[in-house]
Every structure is written in C-alpha cells, then in structure tokens.
Coordinates of C-alpha atoms in Angstrom, one line a residue:
M101 CA 76.5 70.9 118.6
T102 CA 77.3 73.9 116.4
W103 CA 81.0 73.0 116.5
A104 CA 80.2 69.4 115.5
L105 CA 78.2 70.6 112.5
A106 CA 81.0 72.9 111.4
K107 CA 83.6 70.1 111.7
L108 CA 81.3 67.8 109.6
G109 CA 80.6 70.6 107.1
H110 CA 76.8 70.2 107.6
N111 CA 75.3 73.6 106.8
D112 CA 71.6 73.9 107.5
A113 CA 70.8 77.6 108.0
A114 CA 67.4 77.1 109.6
F115 CA 68.6 74.5 112.0
V116 CA 71.7 76.5 113.0
N117 CA 69.7 79.7 113.6
A118 CA 67.2 77.8 115.8
L119 CA 70.1 76.1 117.6
V120 CA 71.8 79.5 118.3
Q121 CA 68.7 81.2 119.5
A122 CA 68.1 78.7 122.2
P123 CA 71.2 79.2 124.3
I124 CA 71.9 82.9 123.7
N125 CA 71.2 83.8 127.3
R126 CA 73.3 80.8 128.5
L127 CA 76.5 81.9 126.9
Y128 CA 77.8 83.1 130.2
R129 CA 77.9 79.5 131.4
L130 CA 80.3 78.4 128.6
T131 CA 83.9 77.9 129.2
A132 CA 86.6 79.8 127.3
Q133 CA 87.0 76.8 125.0
G134 CA 83.2 76.7 124.4
L135 CA 83.0 80.4 123.6
A136 CA 85.9 80.2 121.1
D137 CA 84.4 77.1 119.5
A138 CA 81.0 78.8 119.1
A139 CA 82.6 81.7 117.3
W140 CA 84.7 79.5 115.1
A141 CA 81.7 77.3 114.2
R142 CA 79.5 80.2 113.2
A143 CA 82.2 81.6 111.0
T144 CA 83.0 78.2 109.5
L145 CA 79.3 77.6 108.7
D146 CA 79.1 81.2 107.4
H147 CA 76.1 82.0 109.7
S148 CA 76.6 85.6 111.0
N149 CA 74.1 86.8 113.6
A150 CA 74.9 90.2 115.1
T151 CA 72.8 89.8 118.2
F152 CA 74.3 86.4 119.0
M153 CA 77.9 87.7 118.3
R154 CA 77.4 90.7 120.6
A155 CA 76.2 88.4 123.4
L156 CA 79.0 86.0 122.8
L157 CA 81.7 88.7 122.9
E158 CA 80.3 90.1 126.1
A159 CA 80.6 86.7 127.7
A160 CA 84.1 86.1 126.1
T161 CA 85.4 89.4 127.4
L162 CA 85.0 88.2 131.0
R163 CA 87.0 85.0 130.2
L164 CA 89.7 86.2 127.9
S165 CA 92.4 85.6 130.5
G166 CA 91.5 81.9 130.3
F167 CA 91.7 81.7 126.5
S168 CA 94.4 79.6 125.1
A169 CA 96.5 80.7 122.2
Q170 CA 94.3 78.6 119.9
N171 CA 91.1 80.1 121.4
L172 CA 92.4 83.6 120.8
A173 CA 93.5 83.0 117.2
N174 CA 90.3 81.2 116.4
T175 CA 88.1 84.0 117.8
A176 CA 90.0 86.7 115.9
W177 CA 89.8 84.6 112.7
A178 CA 86.0 84.1 113.2
L179 CA 85.3 87.8 113.7
A180 CA 87.3 88.6 110.6
K181 CA 85.6 85.9 108.6
M182 CA 82.1 87.2 109.6
G183 CA 83.2 90.9 109.2
H184 CA 82.1 91.5 112.8
V185 CA 83.9 94.7 113.9
D186 CA 84.2 95.3 117.6
A187 CA 87.3 97.4 118.4
V188 CA 86.8 97.3 122.2
F189 CA 86.8 93.5 122.2
M190 CA 89.7 93.3 119.8
D191 CA 91.8 95.6 122.1
A192 CA 91.0 93.3 125.0
L193 CA 91.8 90.2 123.0
L194 CA 95.2 91.6 122.0
V195 CA 96.0 92.5 125.6
A196 CA 95.3 88.9 126.6
G197 CA 97.1 87.5 123.6
Q198 CA 100.4 89.4 123.6
P199 CA 101.9 87.6 126.6
K200 CA 101.0 84.2 125.0
L201 CA 102.4 84.8 121.5
S202 CA 105.3 82.5 122.2
S203 CA 102.8 79.6 122.6
F204 CA 101.0 80.3 119.3
Q205 CA 101.3 77.7 116.6
P206 CA 102.7 79.1 113.3
Q207 CA 99.2 78.9 111.6
E208 CA 97.6 80.6 114.6
L209 CA 100.0 83.5 114.1
A210 CA 99.2 83.7 110.4
D211 CA 95.4 83.6 111.2
T212 CA 95.8 86.4 113.7
V213 CA 97.7 88.8 111.5
W214 CA 95.2 88.0 108.7
A215 CA 92.3 88.7 111.0
L216 CA 93.8 92.1 112.1
A217 CA 94.2 93.2 108.5
K218 CA 90.7 92.0 107.6
L219 CA 89.2 93.9 110.5
G220 CA 91.4 97.0 109.9
H221 CA 92.6 96.8 113.5
N222 CA 96.1 98.2 113.6
D223 CA 98.0 97.9 116.8
A224 CA 101.7 98.6 116.1
A225 CA 103.0 97.3 119.5
F226 CA 101.1 94.0 119.1
M227 CA 102.1 93.6 115.5
G228 CA 105.7 94.1 116.4
A229 CA 105.5 91.4 119.0
L230 CA 103.6 89.1 116.7
L231 CA 106.1 89.4 113.9
L232 CA 109.0 88.8 116.3
A233 CA 107.3 85.5 117.3
A234 CA 106.4 84.6 113.7
K235 CA 109.8 85.3 112.2
A236 CA 111.5 82.1 113.6
R237 CA 108.5 79.9 112.5
L238 CA 108.0 81.1 109.0
R239 CA 109.4 77.9 107.4
K240 CA 106.6 75.8 109.0
L241 CA 103.9 77.8 107.2
E242 CA 102.0 76.7 104.1
P243 CA 102.2 78.9 101.0
Q244 CA 98.7 80.3 101.5
A245 CA 99.6 81.4 105.0
L246 CA 102.8 83.1 103.8
A247 CA 100.9 85.0 101.1
D248 CA 98.2 86.0 103.7
I249 CA 100.9 87.4 106.0
A250 CA 102.4 89.5 103.2
W251 CA 99.0 90.8 102.2
A252 CA 98.1 91.6 105.9
L253 CA 101.3 93.6 106.4
A254 CA 100.6 95.7 103.3
T255 CA 96.9 96.1 104.1
L256 CA 97.8 97.4 107.6
G257 CA 100.7 99.5 106.2
H258 CA 103.1 97.9 108.7
K259 CA 106.6 98.3 107.3
N260 CA 109.2 96.0 108.8
T261 CA 112.0 95.5 106.3
A262 CA 113.8 92.8 108.3
F263 CA 110.7 90.7 108.6
V264 CA 109.8 91.1 104.9
V265 CA 113.3 90.0 103.9
A266 CA 112.9 86.9 106.1
L267 CA 109.4 86.2 104.7
L268 CA 110.4 86.5 101.1
E269 CA 113.4 84.2 101.7
V270 CA 111.0 81.5 102.9
V271 CA 108.4 82.3 100.2
K272 CA 110.9 82.1 97.2
P273 CA 111.4 78.3 97.1
K274 CA 107.7 77.7 97.6
L275 CA 106.4 80.0 94.9
R276 CA 105.6 77.1 92.5
S277 CA 103.2 75.8 95.2
F278 CA 101.2 79.0 95.3
T279 CA 97.7 79.3 93.8
A280 CA 97.1 82.0 91.3
H281 CA 96.1 84.4 94.1
G282 CA 99.4 83.9 96.0
P283 CA 101.8 85.5 93.5
A284 CA 99.5 88.3 92.7
S285 CA 98.8 89.3 96.4
T286 CA 102.5 88.9 97.2
A287 CA 103.5 91.2 94.4
W288 CA 100.9 93.7 95.4
A289 CA 102.1 93.6 99.0
M290 CA 105.7 94.3 97.9
A291 CA 104.5 97.2 95.8
T292 CA 102.4 98.6 98.7
L293 CA 105.3 98.2 101.2
E294 CA 107.7 99.7 98.7
Y295 CA 110.0 96.8 98.8
N296 CA 111.7 96.0 95.5
D297 CA 113.8 92.8 95.2
A298 CA 114.6 92.2 91.5
A299 CA 115.7 88.5 92.0
F300 CA 112.5 87.7 93.9
I301 CA 110.3 89.4 91.4
R302 CA 111.9 87.4 88.6
A303 CA 111.2 84.2 90.5
L304 CA 107.7 85.3 91.2
L305 CA 107.0 86.0 87.5
V306 CA 108.3 82.6 86.5
A307 CA 106.0 81.0 89.0
A308 CA 103.0 83.1 88.1
T309 CA 103.2 82.7 84.3
P310 CA 101.6 79.2 84.1
K311 CA 98.9 80.3 86.5
I312 CA 97.8 83.4 84.5
H313 CA 94.8 81.5 83.0
C314 CA 93.4 81.4 86.6
F315 CA 93.8 85.2 87.3
G316 CA 90.6 87.0 88.0
L317 CA 90.0 90.8 88.1
T318 CA 91.5 91.0 91.6
E319 CA 94.7 89.3 90.6
L320 CA 95.0 91.3 87.4
S321 CA 94.5 94.5 89.3
Q322 CA 97.1 93.5 91.9
M323 CA 99.7 92.6 89.3
R324 CA 99.1 95.8 87.4
C325 CA 99.7 97.7 90.6
A326 CA 103.0 95.8 91.2
I327 CA 104.1 96.4 87.6
I328 CA 103.6 100.1 87.9
R329 CA 105.0 100.7 91.4
L330 CA 107.9 98.3 91.2
N331 CA 108.7 99.4 87.6
I332 CA 108.7 95.9 86.3
K333 CA 109.8 95.8 82.7
D334 CA 109.0 92.2 81.7
L335 CA 106.9 92.7 78.6
E336 CA 106.6 88.9 78.1
F337 CA 104.8 88.5 81.5
A338 CA 102.7 91.7 81.1
L339 CA 101.2 90.3 77.9
G340 CA 100.5 87.0 79.6
P341 CA 97.0 87.8 80.9
V342 CA 95.9 89.1 77.5
A343 CA 97.1 86.0 75.8
R344 CA 95.6 83.7 78.4
I345 CA 92.2 85.4 78.3
T346 CA 92.3 85.2 74.5
G347 CA 93.1 81.5 74.8
R348 CA 90.1 81.0 77.2
V349 CA 87.8 82.6 74.7
Q350 CA 89.3 80.6 71.8
T351 CA 88.7 77.3 73.6
A352 CA 85.2 78.3 74.6
E353 CA 86.3 77.5 78.2
L354 CA 84.0 80.2 79.6
W355 CA 80.8 79.0 78.0
G356 CA 81.2 75.3 77.4
A357 CA 80.8 73.7 74.0
E358 CA 79.6 76.8 72.2
A359 CA 80.9 80.4 72.5
P360 CA 78.5 83.3 71.9
L361 CA 78.6 85.1 68.5
W362 CA 80.2 88.2 70.0
A363 CA 83.4 86.2 70.7
N364 CA 84.0 85.4 67.1
P365 CA 86.3 88.3 66.5
L366 CA 88.5 87.2 69.4
L367 CA 88.4 83.6 68.1
Q368 CA 90.1 84.9 64.9
L369 CA 92.7 87.0 66.8
E370 CA 96.1 85.4 66.3
L371 CA 98.9 85.7 68.7
P372 CA 102.3 86.9 67.4
A373 CA 104.2 84.1 65.8
A374 CA 106.9 83.9 68.5
Q375 CA 104.2 83.6 71.1
R376 CA 102.5 80.7 69.3
S377 CA 105.7 78.8 68.8
V378 CA 107.3 79.2 72.2
Q379 CA 104.1 78.7 74.3
W380 CA 105.3 80.6 77.4
R381 CA 108.5 78.8 78.1
E382 CA 110.0 79.7 81.4
P383 CA 112.9 82.2 81.1
T384 CA 116.2 80.9 82.6
G385 CA 119.7 82.3 82.9
D386 CA 120.5 85.2 80.7
A387 CA 117.1 84.9 79.0
A388 CA 115.3 85.8 82.2
G389 CA 113.1 88.9 81.8
H390 CA 113.5 89.2 78.0
A391 CA 110.4 89.5 75.9
L392 CA 109.8 86.7 73.3
F393 CA 108.7 89.3 70.8
S394 CA 109.2 93.0 70.3
P395 CA 107.2 95.8 71.8
T396 CA 106.2 96.7 68.2
D397 CA 104.6 93.3 67.7
A398 CA 102.9 93.7 71.0
A399 CA 101.6 97.1 70.1
R400 CA 100.3 95.9 66.7
W401 CA 98.6 92.9 68.3
L402 CA 96.9 94.9 71.0
V403 CA 95.6 97.6 68.7
D404 CA 94.1 94.9 66.5
G405 CA 92.6 93.2 69.6
L406 CA 91.1 96.4 71.0
A407 CA 89.5 97.2 67.6
R408 CA 88.0 93.7 67.4
V409 CA 86.6 93.8 70.9
R410 CA 85.0 97.2 70.2
D411 CA 83.4 95.8 67.0
A412 CA 82.1 92.9 69.0
L413 CA 80.3 95.0 71.7
P414 CA 76.8 95.0 70.0
G415 CA 76.6 91.2 70.3
M416 CA 77.3 91.1 74.1
R417 CA 74.2 90.1 76.1
T418 CA 75.1 88.6 79.5
V419 CA 77.0 89.5 82.6
T420 CA 79.4 86.7 81.7
D421 CA 80.2 88.5 78.5
L422 CA 80.8 91.7 80.5
C423 CA 83.2 89.9 82.9
V424 CA 85.3 88.7 80.0
L425 CA 85.4 92.2 78.7
W426 CA 86.4 93.5 82.1
A427 CA 89.2 90.9 82.3
W428 CA 90.3 91.7 78.7
L429 CA 90.5 95.5 79.4
A430 CA 92.2 95.0 82.8
A431 CA 94.8 92.8 81.2
V432 CA 95.4 95.2 78.4
D433 CA 95.8 97.9 81.0
M434 CA 98.6 95.9 82.6
V435 CA 100.3 95.8 79.2
F436 CA 100.0 99.6 78.9
A437 CA 101.8 99.9 82.2
G438 CA 104.5 97.6 81.0
L439 CA 104.9 99.4 77.7
R440 CA 105.1 102.8 79.3
G441 CA 108.2 101.5 81.1
L442 CA 109.6 100.4 77.7
E443 CA 108.1 103.2 75.6
V444 CA 111.6 104.3 74.3
A445 CA 111.7 100.9 72.5
V446 CA 108.2 101.3 71.1
P447 CA 108.2 103.1 67.7
T448 CA 106.0 106.2 67.6
L449 CA 104.0 104.7 64.8
W450 CA 102.6 102.1 67.1
R451 CA 103.0 103.8 70.5
M452 CA 100.5 106.5 69.8
P453 CA 97.6 104.3 68.5
L454 CA 98.2 101.9 71.4
L455 CA 98.1 104.5 74.1
N456 CA 95.1 106.2 72.5
A457 CA 93.1 103.1 71.7
R458 CA 91.9 102.7 75.3
K459 CA 90.5 106.3 75.2
E460 CA 88.2 105.6 72.3
P461 CA 84.5 105.9 73.3
I462 CA 83.8 102.2 72.9
W463 CA 80.8 102.4 75.2
R464 CA 78.8 104.5 72.8
L465 CA 77.5 101.3 71.2
W466 CA 75.9 100.4 74.6
A467 CA 73.8 103.5 75.0
A468 CA 70.7 102.0 73.4
M469 CA 71.1 98.5 74.8
P470 CA 67.7 97.2 76.1
R471 CA 69.5 94.2 77.7
L472 CA 70.4 96.1 80.9
R473 CA 66.9 95.3 82.3
S474 CA 67.9 91.6 82.4
F475 CA 70.9 92.3 84.6
A476 CA 70.7 91.0 88.2
E477 CA 70.9 93.7 90.9
Q478 CA 74.5 93.0 91.8
G479 CA 75.4 92.9 88.1
L480 CA 74.3 96.5 87.8
A481 CA 76.4 97.6 90.7
D482 CA 79.4 95.6 89.5
T483 CA 79.0 97.2 86.0
A484 CA 79.1 100.7 87.5
W485 CA 82.1 99.8 89.6
A486 CA 83.9 98.3 86.6
L487 CA 83.3 101.3 84.4
A488 CA 84.7 103.6 87.1
T489 CA 87.7 101.3 87.8
L490 CA 88.6 101.1 84.1
G491 CA 88.0 104.9 83.6
H492 CA 85.4 104.4 80.9
S493 CA 82.7 107.1 81.2
N494 CA 79.8 107.3 78.8
A495 CA 76.9 109.5 80.0
A496 CA 74.2 107.9 77.9
F497 CA 75.2 104.4 79.1
V498 CA 75.4 105.4 82.7
D499 CA 72.1 107.2 82.5
A500 CA 70.5 104.0 81.1
L501 CA 72.1 101.9 83.8
L502 CA 70.8 104.2 86.6
V503 CA 67.3 104.1 85.2
V504 CA 67.3 100.3 85.5
A505 CA 69.2 100.2 88.9
K506 CA 67.0 102.8 90.7
P507 CA 64.0 100.5 91.5
K508 CA 66.4 97.7 92.5
L509 CA 68.5 99.7 95.0
H510 CA 66.8 98.1 98.0
T511 CA 68.1 94.6 96.9
L512 CA 71.8 95.7 96.7
T513 CA 74.2 94.7 99.4
D514 CA 75.8 97.3 101.7
Q515 CA 79.0 97.1 99.7
G516 CA 77.0 97.4 96.4
L517 CA 75.4 100.7 97.6
A518 CA 78.8 102.1 98.6
N519 CA 80.5 100.9 95.4
T520 CA 77.7 102.5 93.3
A521 CA 78.1 105.8 95.1
W522 CA 81.9 105.6 94.6
A523 CA 81.5 104.7 90.9
L524 CA 79.3 107.7 90.2
A525 CA 81.6 110.1 92.0
T526 CA 84.7 108.6 90.2
L527 CA 82.9 109.0 86.8
G528 CA 81.7 112.5 87.8
H529 CA 78.2 111.5 87.0
D530 CA 75.8 113.3 89.4
I531 CA 72.1 112.6 89.3
A532 CA 70.5 114.1 92.4
A533 CA 67.3 112.0 92.2
F534 CA 69.3 108.8 92.0
M535 CA 71.6 109.7 94.8
G536 CA 68.7 110.7 97.0
A537 CA 67.1 107.3 96.4
L538 CA 70.4 105.6 97.2
L539 CA 70.7 107.4 100.5
L540 CA 67.2 106.6 101.5
V541 CA 68.1 102.9 101.1
A542 CA 71.5 103.2 102.8
E543 CA 70.6 105.3 105.8
P544 CA 68.7 102.5 107.8
R545 CA 71.7 100.2 107.2
L546 CA 74.5 102.6 108.1
L547 CA 75.1 101.0 111.5
R548 CA 76.2 97.7 109.8
F549 CA 78.3 99.4 107.2
Q550 CA 82.0 98.5 107.3
P551 CA 84.6 101.3 107.8
Q552 CA 85.5 101.2 104.1
E553 CA 81.9 101.5 103.0
L554 CA 81.3 104.4 105.3
S555 CA 84.4 106.4 104.2
V556 CA 83.8 105.6 100.5
T557 CA 80.2 106.8 100.8
A558 CA 81.3 110.0 102.6
W559 CA 84.0 110.6 99.9
A560 CA 81.5 110.1 97.1
L561 CA 78.9 112.5 98.6
A562 CA 81.6 115.2 99.0
T563 CA 83.0 114.6 95.5
L564 CA 79.6 114.9 94.0
G565 CA 78.7 117.9 96.2
H566 CA 75.6 116.1 97.4
N567 CA 75.0 117.5 100.9
D568 CA 72.4 115.8 103.0
A569 CA 72.8 117.0 106.6
A570 CA 70.5 114.3 108.1
F571 CA 72.2 111.5 106.3
M572 CA 75.7 112.8 107.3
G573 CA 74.6 113.0 110.9
A574 CA 73.4 109.4 110.8
M575 CA 76.7 108.4 109.1
L576 CA 78.8 110.0 111.8
V577 CA 76.8 108.1 114.5
A578 CA 77.6 104.9 112.6
C579 CA 81.3 105.9 112.1
R580 CA 82.1 106.8 115.7
P581 CA 82.3 103.4 117.4
K582 CA 84.2 102.0 114.4
L583 CA 86.8 104.8 114.0
Y584 CA 89.6 102.6 115.6
C585 CA 89.1 100.2 112.7
F586 CA 89.4 102.8 110.0
K587 CA 92.6 102.6 107.9
P588 CA 94.6 105.8 107.5
Q589 CA 93.3 106.6 104.0
E590 CA 89.7 106.0 105.3
L591 CA 90.2 108.5 108.1
A592 CA 91.7 111.1 105.7
D593 CA 88.9 110.6 103.2
T594 CA 86.2 111.0 105.9
V595 CA 87.6 114.2 107.4
W596 CA 88.1 115.6 103.9
A597 CA 84.5 114.8 103.1
L598 CA 83.3 116.6 106.2
A599 CA 85.3 119.7 105.3
T600 CA 84.2 119.7 101.7
L601 CA 80.6 119.4 102.7
G602 CA 81.0 122.0 105.5
H603 CA 79.6 119.5 108.0
A604 CA 81.1 120.6 111.3
D605 CA 80.8 118.2 114.3
A606 CA 83.3 119.1 117.0
A607 CA 82.8 116.0 119.1
F608 CA 83.2 113.7 116.1
M609 CA 86.3 115.5 114.9
H610 CA 87.8 115.1 118.3
A611 CA 87.2 111.4 118.3
L612 CA 88.5 111.0 114.7
L613 CA 91.7 112.9 115.5
V614 CA 92.3 110.9 118.6
T615 CA 92.3 107.8 116.4
A616 CA 94.2 109.4 113.5
K617 CA 97.0 110.6 115.8
Q618 CA 97.9 106.9 116.6
K619 CA 98.1 106.1 112.8
L620 CA 99.7 109.3 111.4
V621 CA 103.0 107.5 110.7
S622 CA 101.1 105.3 108.2
F623 CA 99.3 108.2 106.4
A624 CA 100.4 108.9 102.8
A625 CA 101.4 112.5 101.9
H626 CA 97.9 113.1 100.5
G627 CA 96.2 112.0 103.7
L628 CA 98.4 114.2 105.9
A629 CA 97.8 117.3 103.7
S630 CA 94.0 116.8 103.3
T631 CA 93.6 116.2 107.0
A632 CA 95.4 119.5 107.8
W633 CA 93.4 121.3 105.2
A634 CA 90.1 119.8 106.6
M635 CA 91.0 121.0 110.1
A636 CA 91.6 124.5 108.8
I637 CA 88.4 124.6 106.8
L638 CA 86.3 123.3 109.8
G639 CA 88.2 125.7 112.2
H640 CA 89.2 122.8 114.4
N641 CA 92.5 123.7 115.9
D642 CA 94.2 121.0 118.0
A643 CA 97.8 122.1 118.7
T644 CA 98.9 118.6 119.9
F645 CA 97.6 116.9 116.9
I646 CA 99.0 119.5 114.5
H647 CA 102.4 119.0 116.0
A648 CA 102.2 115.2 115.6
L649 CA 101.0 115.7 112.0
L650 CA 103.9 118.0 111.1
V651 CA 106.3 115.4 112.6
A652 CA 104.8 112.7 110.4
A653 CA 104.7 115.0 107.3
T654 CA 108.2 116.3 107.4
P655 CA 110.0 113.2 106.0
K656 CA 107.3 112.9 103.3
L657 CA 107.4 116.5 102.1
R658 CA 109.6 115.5 99.1
S659 CA 106.7 113.6 97.7
F660 CA 104.1 116.4 98.2
S661 CA 102.3 117.5 95.0
L662 CA 101.2 121.0 94.1
T663 CA 97.7 120.2 95.6
E664 CA 99.1 118.9 98.8
L665 CA 101.5 121.9 99.2
S666 CA 98.5 124.2 98.7
Q667 CA 96.5 122.4 101.3
M668 CA 99.3 122.6 103.9
R669 CA 99.8 126.2 103.1
C670 CA 96.1 126.9 103.7
A671 CA 96.4 125.0 107.1
I672 CA 99.5 127.0 108.1
I673 CA 97.7 130.3 107.5
R674 CA 94.3 129.5 108.9
L675 CA 95.5 127.6 111.9
N676 CA 98.3 130.1 112.6
I677 CA 100.9 127.3 112.7
K678 CA 104.3 128.8 113.8
D679 CA 106.7 125.9 113.1
L680 CA 109.4 127.8 111.3
E681 CA 111.4 124.7 110.4
F682 CA 108.4 123.0 108.7
V683 CA 107.5 126.3 106.9
R684 CA 111.1 126.5 105.6
L685 CA 111.0 122.9 104.4
L686 CA 107.6 123.5 102.8
A687 CA 109.0 126.6 101.0
A688 CA 112.0 124.5 99.8
R689 CA 109.6 121.9 98.3
H690 CA 107.8 124.8 96.5
S691 CA 111.1 125.9 95.1
Q692 CA 111.9 122.3 93.9
L693 CA 108.7 122.4 91.9
G694 CA 109.6 125.8 90.4
L695 CA 106.8 127.5 92.2
G696 CA 108.7 129.9 94.4
A697 CA 108.1 130.3 98.1

C-alpha cells in the first residue's frame, strides 16, 4: 500500500503514519522485496519514522542475502534520503552487495555511491569494487547521475585518478545537459579531489555560463572553491554571477512586478559597456578563457556596486532581501578569488579599493534594526550562518540577533542549532548565557544529531572555551554508535575539541581511534597533526595508532604549516615517539620554513 502511494505520488502524512503503525510488528513476515519497497516508499514520500526504520532494518538484516541488486540500491538510497544512519546495517548491506555489483544497473550503482557519501559511510574496498563495476557503464548514465558520482567521490575523499579521467571523458559531451547544480558540484569535486584538467574546465565554464542565473548560494560557494583551488583565471566567468544577480534585481524577477525600494541603487548599476554589448557570448577557439573587459573595468564596477549595496542596507526588510545580499556578496567573493589570480594585471589604484571594500563595516547600519523580530526562526539561524560564512562580524548586530533568537531556540532544527553554535564560534562571539540556553535545547536531541552536527557543535564549544561536562558526556554517548559514519575532518575536529576542553574519556578515545585508523589516509595535514596533538594533551598513548598516523603523515609533511609542525612536535615530545626518520623529515620541513630544527 505504501509503495503504491509513493508510485502515485499521493502524500498524506496522517494516513501514511497510521498505515505504518499497523504492521510494524509484522515486518518480519515481509519478503526481501517487500522490505526494500517499504524503505523506498517511506523515503519517496518523505515520511521518516525512526522507530519504524529501526524495526525494518532489523527485519531486513535477516534477509539481506535474498536482496536483489535493485533491493540493495533502493534500501541504501532510502536510508540516505531520510538521513537514517545505521553503520552496522550498512556494513552488512555492503557485504551482501559486493558479490552482486556486476548485476547492478548503472543507475543503481550511481544511487549506491551517492547514498554512501550522503551517509558518510566510507568503505574503501567496496568503493573500489563499485567503481570498477561502474567504469564500463558510465556512458549509460544521465547527467545528474554523473554529477552525483563526482560529488560522492569528493565527499568521501576517495581518489581514483583512472576512474575520474573516465568519468570526465563521459561528462564532457553532456555538460550542456546539466542543470545549474551539475557544473558547480562537478567543479567542486575536481577541486576537492585535486584533479585539474584545463580543457575540461574550459568546457565546463562554457556550459555553466548560461546557467549562472540559476545559481544559488551552494553553487556559488562550490564554484568559488573551484576557482581558488584549481587556480582558474577566467575573469569573464568569475564576473558572471555578479552580473546575473544584478540582472535578476533589475528585472524584478525575485519580487514579481515591483522591486523593493532598497533595490533601486542596483537597478541603476550599469554593467561595463563590453559586457552589455556582447551579452555573454560563448568563447571559442583562441578567444576561450579571455575576459571581455579588463580587470580595471571589473574592479571599478565592483567597487561602485559594493558602495551602492552598502548604501541600500537601511531599506532592507525581509529574508528575501537578505538572500539577495548573501548571493551578491558570495558572487563578489568569487570575483575576488579570480582577481587575486590576475592581480598583477589589476592597477594598484583599483586593486586596493577592491580588496579592501569587502572589509568595510557594512553591517553597522543593521545594529539598530528592529525588523529582526519579524524574522522566522530558521531565518535567524541562516543569518548567523551567512554572517560567519562571509566573514562579516559586527558585535552589535550579532548581539541584537541573539536577543531575538534566544526565546526561539526550541523551534530550530537540529542543523539550525549546530549551525548557530558554529557561526558564533567562527565569529568569535561568545555569550555564555546564550550558549547555555542553546545547549539546554540541544542536549535532549543529541541522539538524533547527524555526525556533522555533533562534530561541529563540539568544535564550536571548544573554540569558544565553553566547557559543559554534562553536555559533553551526553554528546559522546550520542557520537559513539555513529563514529564509523564520521568523515576524517569530523573525527579530527571531535578529538581536537576533547583535548581543548580537557574532557578525557579513555573508552571513547579508543573507539574514535579505531575508526580513525581506517581513514587516516584520507586525513588532511591539519587533521593528522591535530589528532596527534590531542592524543598528547589527553595522555592517550596508542603505539599502533601513532605508527599508522606517522605513515599517513609522512607524504603530507611538505604541506604542514607552522601550527601543524608545532602540534606534531608537541606529540613527539609528550608521547615519547622515537621514529627517527619521521623526526628528521619534520626537522627538514622546519628548515624549509626557515624555522630551524
């Protein structure tokens, strides 16, 4: 019945909940097909019920050997869609699925790798086998599925150059069929996987340019990341989001027939002459990658634009206005990234105002805004997150925002609570009373927090120096069964937070290090150094783990910063590490930085 409702797209929450409650203790009677269909239907109808899903997975575990390839893929997809993390079940599902990978349809392979990334479940052996099976069938996949695979590989930190080459070869002729999300997530994946292919990037930018008007904050952020990490120096493309957002304001597309008064300054903002006349022609041949106007024109235009936006701030009233501002500033930030790559060509006269314009205290005009009280709860959390993401800190405005947000904390989502804590820590804005209220709301929900939400909250508390032993104890109880689903950075952030707060828990540390050991090869330099430092601070000496950590750290020493070198040096001394070769390499890196041994 639930499967039929899902196929028909008939979504009645009350009816579906009543329908699910009735057979919950009869799930053991369902066939493998019935169990997979039940999970798929719940996810398709977006009706997540933790009690029902736990019972379903218990029944499914006993029948996994009878699951077909489609059943396995649909079940993994359903768990990811509902955000239902169960590492033990996923391990069992992968064991059952690996011998059947050759019988998976192309879309089922794509759904499975997407689900693993969404759940943060990284199994290197299974991924290797899955990519081997998928490689020969890539040409049968739709553009969205190809983009999902690229995103999943990057999210899991699974570097497989041969597969990425094959994937991009298939993606390239299909780039024009991608939605706006596809080019952005693919570019981000390439940057994250550190794979730079100039010809592919050129084709991607050509395909993405006409879709820029559809870019949201996520896509803007992903493209900015790619521009910086892959050193893309296509100024014409970098200016695209700013031009497109300006165009959306000028056509009143965001508000209907009448734009708000605050938008008037942007309505009067003219694009450079070359930009207006050429209208984003697609670069071809020798013209590919060349800007249609000079960096000087771009700098002059952006300085004027930022000044106009700043002057318009007092007239902003709604969350929609805020979203346009976030989009504008994120797009301008992309251009900053592009211009830094070309800054030799930007005259000093314009370079300095441009690079300094973003640092102006434009939020001072918001300090006295009474309109914050009209913001919805999630709008308040999103505002704090956006301020931190954009690096705009204004104590008076943040204070005003927290006064309004405090009585509404209980209405925030789990992610909203975690993001708010992260934003305050990122902005360095510590108000003990507000954090105490936030933790009171968060503590009863910790068991349902996702790994990212747990690690972000722990990191925020440590960064702010807000030590609540009872809350941390409850957090570790919530973390422990989900550790296998933590990504490398989340593991490193969590152990760093424990050490920073001086919260020692030997049993939890042992469990965390068992998980971390399997993922050390995917740790960034910062994660390896902070983990070693945390072990030293907490006095947790595990010789086997330390050996594995040094093996993983050795090829990454050349990228260690001064902070990371100091952390490793602290660990070597406190943990009495006697790996002379590693110590020699560490000293050599010190010398490279001109610090001596």
